[in-house]
Amino acid sequence: MEECPANIEHVDIIMGAKRYKALTLGDIPTDAATAVQKVQINGNPWGIAQDDRFKWADGLDVPVIEAGKKVDYLYYVGCAGSYDASNQKVVQDTVKLLKKAGVSFAVMGKTEKCNGDPIRRFGDEYSFYEIAIENIANMRQYDFGKVVTHCPHCLHTIGKEYAKFEDGEFETVHHTELLADLLRSGKLKPEKKVDENLSFHDPCYLGRHHGEYNAPREILEASGVQIKEMDKNKDTALCCGMGGGNMWYEVEAGKDLAGERLAHVGEKKVEKLATACSFCMINFKGGISEKTGTENLEIEDVASILAKTID
């Protein structure tokens, strides 16, 4: 809407059309319908067993939330953080940093389920409603101050969309916001510098939807890296291409958003691209290529970069 001279909320119109196709016409891509079924059966769009959701924490002594025991933060890890290897590393590094800072937090472990973000983007409002109601009831069993999320999609869904449901208002922050606060307060103090040059990609749901551009950059600056901003950054940054549920089904041939964005990175001749979104992490890792000048590019979350500064 920011660029529309008539202030038309085009996203709401598009989502309305998707809901009509999904619920009235029953027209939903096969891969998307499969992802919905996997969430309903296994609690995640990959269809991986619910019992495997907490395997990322093996050997880390991660606190699991219990009824009657208050914590300051409920760490909602999300599906990618629970099951995708690259994002599991980010969650493990975030846990390391929270412990180092003495933060009172806990996770839901095996009882955590998908927040329903991709299902709502597919237009399946009925299934999203069921998932949201179940998750809200599950979270309300526990006593915590705020929710901290690993993924900006979780941040948006839990922080803004759950708030429209009864008893669904949760104060929600992104992991970069919490880590930046810990740096400002001195609870986290980098012990060494990371000698790297990199660009930072602003995730859509952290930036344009949530208005947070500074926290990840504060973390990177505290880590000692040299940031080379892409020409399109902050509120002009391009989407990586995985939003709108695109992560879970094959999109018809069109513009290669990931390739276009990676070409912007290639222009800066950096060795690494930092981001703060699980979907961006997965998509960019799968898109690096000689064509975009990024065949040797590393992709890393800002939390993992900060974790290198602390023994």
CSV table of C-alpha atoms in Angstrom, one decimal:
chain,number,residue,atom,x,y,z
A,1,MET,CA,0.0,0.0,0.0
A,2,GLU,CA,2.9,2.4,0.7
A,3,GLU,CA,3.5,2.8,-3.1
A,4,CYS,CA,-0.1,2.9,-4.2
A,5,PRO,CA,-1.3,6.5,-4.8
A,6,ALA,CA,-4.9,5.4,-4.0
A,7,ASN,CA,-3.9,3.7,-0.8
A,8,ILE,CA,-5.5,0.4,-1.9
A,9,GLU,CA,-4.8,-2.5,0.3
A,10,HIS,CA,-3.9,-4.9,-2.5
A,11,VAL,CA,-2.7,-7.7,-0.3
A,12,ASP,CA,-6.1,-8.0,1.3
A,13,ILE,CA,-7.7,-8.2,-2.1
A,14,ILE,CA,-5.3,-10.9,-3.2
A,15,MET,CA,-5.8,-12.9,-0.1
A,16,GLY,CA,-9.6,-12.6,-0.4
A,17,ALA,CA,-9.3,-14.0,-3.9
A,18,LYS,CA,-7.2,-16.9,-2.6
A,19,ARG,CA,-9.7,-17.7,0.1
A,20,TYR,CA,-12.5,-17.7,-2.4
A,21,LYS,CA,-10.6,-20.1,-4.7
A,22,ALA,CA,-9.6,-22.4,-1.8
A,23,LEU,CA,-12.8,-22.5,0.2
A,24,THR,CA,-15.6,-21.8,-2.4
A,25,LEU,CA,-14.1,-23.4,-5.5
A,26,GLY,CA,-11.9,-26.0,-3.8
A,27,ASP,CA,-9.1,-24.8,-6.1
A,28,ILE,CA,-5.8,-25.2,-4.2
A,29,PRO,CA,-2.6,-26.4,-5.7
A,30,THR,CA,-2.0,-30.1,-5.0
A,31,ASP,CA,1.3,-29.5,-3.3
A,32,ALA,CA,-0.3,-26.9,-1.1
A,33,ALA,CA,-3.2,-29.2,-0.2
A,34,THR,CA,-0.6,-31.9,0.8
A,35,ALA,CA,1.2,-29.4,3.0
A,36,VAL,CA,-2.1,-28.6,4.8
A,37,GLN,CA,-2.7,-32.3,5.4
A,38,LYS,CA,0.8,-32.8,6.8
A,39,VAL,CA,0.3,-29.9,9.2
A,40,GLN,CA,-3.0,-31.5,10.3
A,41,ILE,CA,-1.5,-34.9,10.8
A,42,ASN,CA,2.1,-34.3,11.8
A,43,GLY,CA,2.1,-30.6,13.0
A,44,ASN,CA,4.5,-29.4,10.3
A,45,PRO,CA,4.3,-28.9,6.5
A,46,TRP,CA,7.2,-31.3,5.9
A,47,GLY,CA,5.2,-34.2,7.4
A,48,ILE,CA,8.1,-35.2,9.7
A,49,ALA,CA,7.1,-37.0,12.9
A,50,GLN,CA,6.1,-34.9,15.8
A,51,ASP,CA,8.4,-36.9,18.0
A,52,ASP,CA,11.3,-35.6,16.0
A,53,ARG,CA,10.5,-32.0,16.6
A,54,PHE,CA,12.8,-31.6,19.6
A,55,LYS,CA,15.7,-33.6,18.3
A,56,TRP,CA,17.6,-30.3,17.5
A,57,ALA,CA,18.1,-29.9,21.3
A,58,ASP,CA,19.8,-33.3,21.9
A,59,GLY,CA,22.6,-32.8,24.4
A,60,LEU,CA,22.0,-29.0,24.9
A,61,ASP,CA,20.0,-29.1,28.1
A,62,VAL,CA,17.3,-26.8,26.7
A,63,PRO,CA,14.5,-26.0,29.3
A,64,VAL,CA,11.0,-27.1,28.4
A,65,ILE,CA,8.2,-25.0,29.7
A,66,GLU,CA,6.0,-26.5,32.4
A,67,ALA,CA,2.6,-25.4,33.8
A,68,GLY,CA,3.0,-23.4,37.0
A,69,LYS,CA,6.6,-22.3,36.3
A,70,LYS,CA,6.9,-18.8,35.0
A,71,VAL,CA,9.6,-17.8,32.4
A,72,ASP,CA,10.3,-14.4,30.9
A,73,TYR,CA,10.3,-15.8,27.3
A,74,LEU,CA,8.6,-18.7,25.5
A,75,TYR,CA,10.9,-19.5,22.6
A,76,TYR,CA,8.7,-20.5,19.7
A,77,VAL,CA,11.2,-22.4,17.5
A,78,GLY,CA,9.0,-23.0,14.5
A,79,CYS,CA,9.0,-25.8,11.9
A,80,ALA,CA,12.1,-24.8,10.0
A,81,GLY,CA,14.0,-24.3,13.2
A,82,SER,CA,12.9,-27.7,14.4
A,83,TYR,CA,13.5,-29.8,11.3
A,84,ASP,CA,15.8,-28.0,8.7
A,85,ALA,CA,19.5,-28.6,9.5
A,86,SER,CA,20.6,-25.0,8.6
A,87,ASN,CA,17.9,-23.5,10.8
A,88,GLN,CA,18.5,-25.9,13.6
A,89,LYS,CA,22.0,-24.5,13.8
A,90,VAL,CA,20.5,-21.0,14.2
A,91,VAL,CA,18.3,-22.1,17.0
A,92,GLN,CA,21.1,-23.9,18.8
A,93,ASP,CA,23.2,-20.7,18.5
A,94,THR,CA,20.4,-18.6,19.8
A,95,VAL,CA,19.9,-20.9,22.8
A,96,LYS,CA,23.7,-20.6,23.5
A,97,LEU,CA,23.4,-16.8,23.5
A,98,LEU,CA,20.3,-16.8,25.7
A,99,LYS,CA,22.0,-19.0,28.2
A,100,LYS,CA,25.1,-16.9,28.2
A,101,ALA,CA,23.0,-13.8,28.9
A,102,GLY,CA,21.1,-15.5,31.8
A,103,VAL,CA,17.7,-15.1,30.1
A,104,SER,CA,14.8,-16.9,31.7
A,105,PHE,CA,13.3,-18.9,28.7
A,106,ALA,CA,11.8,-22.2,27.8
A,107,VAL,CA,10.6,-24.0,24.6
A,108,MET,CA,7.5,-26.1,24.0
A,109,GLY,CA,9.5,-29.1,22.8
A,110,LYS,CA,7.5,-31.9,21.2
A,111,THR,CA,4.2,-30.1,21.9
A,112,GLU,CA,5.0,-27.2,19.6
A,113,LYS,CA,3.2,-27.2,16.2
A,114,CYS,CA,3.1,-25.1,13.1
A,115,ASN,CA,1.6,-21.7,13.7
A,116,GLY,CA,-0.5,-22.0,10.4
A,117,ASP,CA,1.2,-19.3,8.4
A,118,PRO,CA,1.5,-21.2,5.1
A,119,ILE,CA,-2.0,-22.5,5.4
A,120,ARG,CA,-3.5,-19.0,5.7
A,121,ARG,CA,-1.3,-17.9,2.7
A,122,PHE,CA,-2.8,-20.8,0.6
A,123,GLY,CA,-6.2,-19.3,1.4
A,124,ASP,CA,-7.4,-22.2,3.6
A,125,GLU,CA,-8.9,-20.0,6.2
A,126,TYR,CA,-10.9,-22.8,7.9
A,127,SER,CA,-7.8,-25.0,8.5
A,128,PHE,CA,-5.9,-21.9,9.8
A,129,TYR,CA,-8.7,-21.1,12.2
A,130,GLU,CA,-8.5,-24.7,13.7
A,131,ILE,CA,-4.7,-24.5,14.0
A,132,ALA,CA,-4.7,-21.1,15.6
A,133,ILE,CA,-7.4,-22.0,18.2
A,134,GLU,CA,-5.4,-25.2,19.1
A,135,ASN,CA,-2.1,-23.3,19.4
A,136,ILE,CA,-3.6,-20.5,21.4
A,137,ALA,CA,-5.1,-22.9,23.9
A,138,ASN,CA,-1.8,-24.8,24.1
A,139,MET,CA,0.2,-21.7,24.8
A,140,ARG,CA,-2.3,-20.4,27.4
A,141,GLN,CA,-1.5,-23.3,29.6
A,142,TYR,CA,1.8,-21.7,30.5
A,143,ASP,CA,3.0,-18.6,32.4
A,144,PHE,CA,5.4,-16.5,30.3
A,145,GLY,CA,6.1,-12.8,29.7
A,146,LYS,CA,6.7,-12.7,25.9
A,147,VAL,CA,7.0,-15.0,22.9
A,148,VAL,CA,10.3,-14.8,21.1
A,149,THR,CA,10.3,-16.4,17.6
A,150,HIS,CA,13.1,-17.7,15.4
A,151,CYS,CA,11.2,-17.0,12.1
A,152,PRO,CA,9.6,-13.6,11.0
A,153,HIS,CA,6.7,-15.6,9.6
A,154,CYS,CA,6.0,-16.9,13.1
A,155,LEU,CA,6.5,-13.4,14.5
A,156,HIS,CA,3.8,-12.0,12.2
A,157,THR,CA,1.3,-14.9,12.6
A,158,ILE,CA,1.5,-15.2,16.4
A,159,GLY,CA,2.1,-11.5,17.1
A,160,LYS,CA,-0.5,-10.0,14.8
A,161,GLU,CA,-2.9,-12.6,13.4
A,162,TYR,CA,-3.5,-14.6,16.6
A,163,ALA,CA,-4.3,-11.3,18.3
A,164,LYS,CA,-7.6,-11.2,16.3
A,165,PHE,CA,-8.7,-14.5,18.1
A,166,GLU,CA,-10.2,-14.7,21.6
A,167,ASP,CA,-7.4,-14.8,24.2
A,168,GLY,CA,-4.8,-14.7,21.3
A,169,GLU,CA,-2.9,-11.6,22.2
A,170,PHE,CA,0.8,-12.4,22.9
A,171,GLU,CA,3.6,-9.8,23.1
A,172,THR,CA,5.9,-11.2,20.5
A,173,VAL,CA,9.5,-10.3,19.5
A,174,HIS,CA,12.0,-11.6,17.0
A,175,HIS,CA,15.2,-13.2,18.1
A,176,THR,CA,17.2,-10.4,16.6
A,177,GLU,CA,15.3,-7.9,18.7
A,178,LEU,CA,15.9,-9.8,21.9
A,179,LEU,CA,19.6,-10.3,21.1
A,180,ALA,CA,20.1,-6.6,20.3
A,181,ASP,CA,18.4,-5.7,23.6
A,182,LEU,CA,20.8,-8.0,25.4
A,183,LEU,CA,23.8,-6.4,23.7
A,184,ARG,CA,22.5,-2.9,24.6
A,185,SER,CA,22.0,-3.9,28.3
A,186,GLY,CA,25.5,-5.4,28.5
A,187,LYS,CA,24.1,-8.9,29.3
A,188,LEU,CA,25.8,-10.1,26.2
A,189,LYS,CA,29.3,-8.9,25.6
A,190,PRO,CA,31.2,-10.0,22.4
A,191,GLU,CA,34.6,-11.4,23.5
A,192,LYS,CA,36.2,-11.3,20.0
A,193,LYS,CA,35.5,-9.9,16.6
A,194,VAL,CA,34.4,-11.7,13.4
A,195,ASP,CA,36.6,-10.7,10.5
A,196,GLU,CA,34.2,-11.0,7.6
A,197,ASN,CA,32.7,-8.8,4.9
A,198,LEU,CA,29.0,-9.4,4.1
A,199,SER,CA,25.7,-8.1,2.9
A,200,PHE,CA,22.5,-8.3,4.9
A,201,HIS,CA,19.1,-9.3,3.4
A,202,ASP,CA,16.0,-7.7,5.1
A,203,PRO,CA,13.3,-10.4,5.5
A,204,CYS,CA,9.8,-9.1,4.4
A,205,TYR,CA,8.0,-10.0,7.6
A,206,LEU,CA,10.8,-8.6,9.9
A,207,GLY,CA,11.2,-5.4,7.8
A,208,ARG,CA,8.2,-4.1,6.0
A,209,HIS,CA,5.6,-6.0,8.1
A,210,HIS,CA,7.2,-5.5,11.5
A,211,GLY,CA,9.2,-2.3,10.9
A,212,GLU,CA,12.5,-3.8,12.4
A,213,TYR,CA,15.6,-2.9,10.3
A,214,ASN,CA,18.0,-1.8,13.0
A,215,ALA,CA,18.3,-4.8,15.4
A,216,PRO,CA,20.0,-7.3,13.0
A,217,ARG,CA,22.4,-4.5,11.9
A,218,GLU,CA,23.2,-3.7,15.5
A,219,ILE,CA,24.1,-7.3,16.1
A,220,LEU,CA,26.3,-7.5,13.0
A,221,GLU,CA,28.1,-4.3,14.0
A,222,ALA,CA,28.7,-5.6,17.5
A,223,SER,CA,30.1,-8.8,15.9
A,224,GLY,CA,32.8,-6.7,14.1
A,225,VAL,CA,31.9,-7.6,10.6
A,226,GLN,CA,32.1,-5.2,7.7
A,227,ILE,CA,28.6,-4.6,6.2
A,228,LYS,CA,28.3,-3.8,2.5
A,229,GLU,CA,24.7,-2.8,2.0
A,230,MET,CA,22.9,-3.9,-1.2
A,231,ASP,CA,21.5,-1.0,-3.3
A,232,LYS,CA,18.0,-2.2,-2.4
A,233,ASN,CA,17.9,-2.5,1.3
A,234,LYS,CA,15.5,-2.0,4.3
A,235,ASP,CA,12.1,-1.0,3.0
A,236,THR,CA,13.2,-1.3,-0.7
A,237,ALA,CA,14.7,-4.8,-0.2
A,238,LEU,CA,13.3,-7.5,-2.6
A,239,CYS,CA,11.5,-10.6,-1.3
A,240,CYS,CA,13.5,-13.8,-1.5
A,241,GLY,CA,10.5,-15.5,-3.2
A,242,MET,CA,9.4,-17.9,-0.5
A,243,GLY,CA,6.6,-15.9,1.0
A,244,GLY,CA,2.9,-16.4,0.3
A,245,GLY,CA,3.2,-20.1,0.9
A,246,ASN,CA,5.6,-20.5,-2.1
A,247,MET,CA,7.9,-22.5,0.1
A,248,TRP,CA,5.5,-25.5,-0.1
A,249,TYR,CA,4.6,-25.8,-3.8
A,250,GLU,CA,6.1,-25.4,-7.2
A,251,VAL,CA,5.3,-21.9,-8.5
A,252,GLU,CA,4.6,-21.5,-12.3
A,253,ALA,CA,7.5,-20.2,-14.3
A,254,GLY,CA,8.1,-16.5,-13.8
A,255,LYS,CA,10.6,-14.1,-12.3
A,256,ASP,CA,13.3,-15.8,-10.3
A,257,LEU,CA,13.2,-13.6,-7.2
A,258,ALA,CA,15.9,-15.4,-5.4
A,259,GLY,CA,18.2,-15.3,-8.4
A,260,GLU,CA,17.6,-11.5,-8.8
A,261,ARG,CA,18.3,-10.9,-5.1
A,262,LEU,CA,21.4,-13.0,-5.2
A,263,ALA,CA,22.6,-11.1,-8.2
A,264,HIS,CA,22.4,-8.0,-6.0
A,265,VAL,CA,24.7,-9.7,-3.5
A,266,GLY,CA,27.1,-10.8,-6.2
A,267,GLU,CA,27.6,-7.2,-7.2
A,268,LYS,CA,29.0,-6.4,-3.8
A,269,LYS,CA,31.7,-9.1,-4.0
A,270,VAL,CA,31.2,-10.2,-0.4
A,271,GLU,CA,31.9,-13.7,1.0
A,272,LYS,CA,28.7,-14.0,3.0
A,273,LEU,CA,25.0,-13.1,3.0
A,274,ALA,CA,23.5,-12.6,6.5
A,275,THR,CA,19.8,-12.9,7.0
A,276,ALA,CA,17.3,-13.4,9.9
A,277,CYS,CA,14.6,-15.6,8.3
A,278,SER,CA,14.4,-19.3,8.1
A,279,PHE,CA,12.7,-19.2,4.6
A,280,CYS,CA,15.3,-16.8,3.3
A,281,MET,CA,18.0,-19.1,4.6
A,282,ILE,CA,16.6,-22.2,2.8
A,283,ASN,CA,15.9,-20.4,-0.5
A,284,PHE,CA,19.2,-18.6,-0.8
A,285,LYS,CA,21.2,-21.7,0.0
A,286,GLY,CA,19.4,-23.4,-2.8
A,287,GLY,CA,19.9,-20.6,-5.2
A,288,ILE,CA,23.6,-19.7,-5.1
A,289,SER,CA,25.1,-20.0,-8.5
A,290,GLU,CA,27.9,-19.0,-10.9
A,291,LYS,CA,25.3,-17.1,-12.9
A,292,THR,CA,24.7,-14.6,-10.1
A,293,GLY,CA,28.3,-14.5,-9.0
A,294,THR,CA,27.5,-16.2,-5.8
A,295,GLU,CA,28.8,-19.8,-6.3
A,296,ASN,CA,31.1,-19.5,-3.3
A,297,LEU,CA,28.7,-17.4,-1.1
A,298,GLU,CA,27.9,-18.5,2.4
A,299,ILE,CA,24.5,-17.9,4.0
A,300,GLU,CA,24.3,-17.4,7.7
A,301,ASP,CA,21.8,-16.0,10.3
A,302,VAL,CA,22.9,-13.0,12.3
A,303,ALA,CA,22.5,-15.0,15.6
A,304,SER,CA,25.1,-17.5,14.4
A,305,ILE,CA,27.5,-14.7,13.5
A,306,LEU,CA,27.1,-13.2,17.0
A,307,ALA,CA,27.6,-16.7,18.6
A,308,LYS,CA,31.1,-16.8,17.1
A,309,THR,CA,32.1,-13.8,19.3
A,310,ILE,CA,31.3,-15.6,22.5
A,311,ASP,CA,33.1,-18.7,23.9
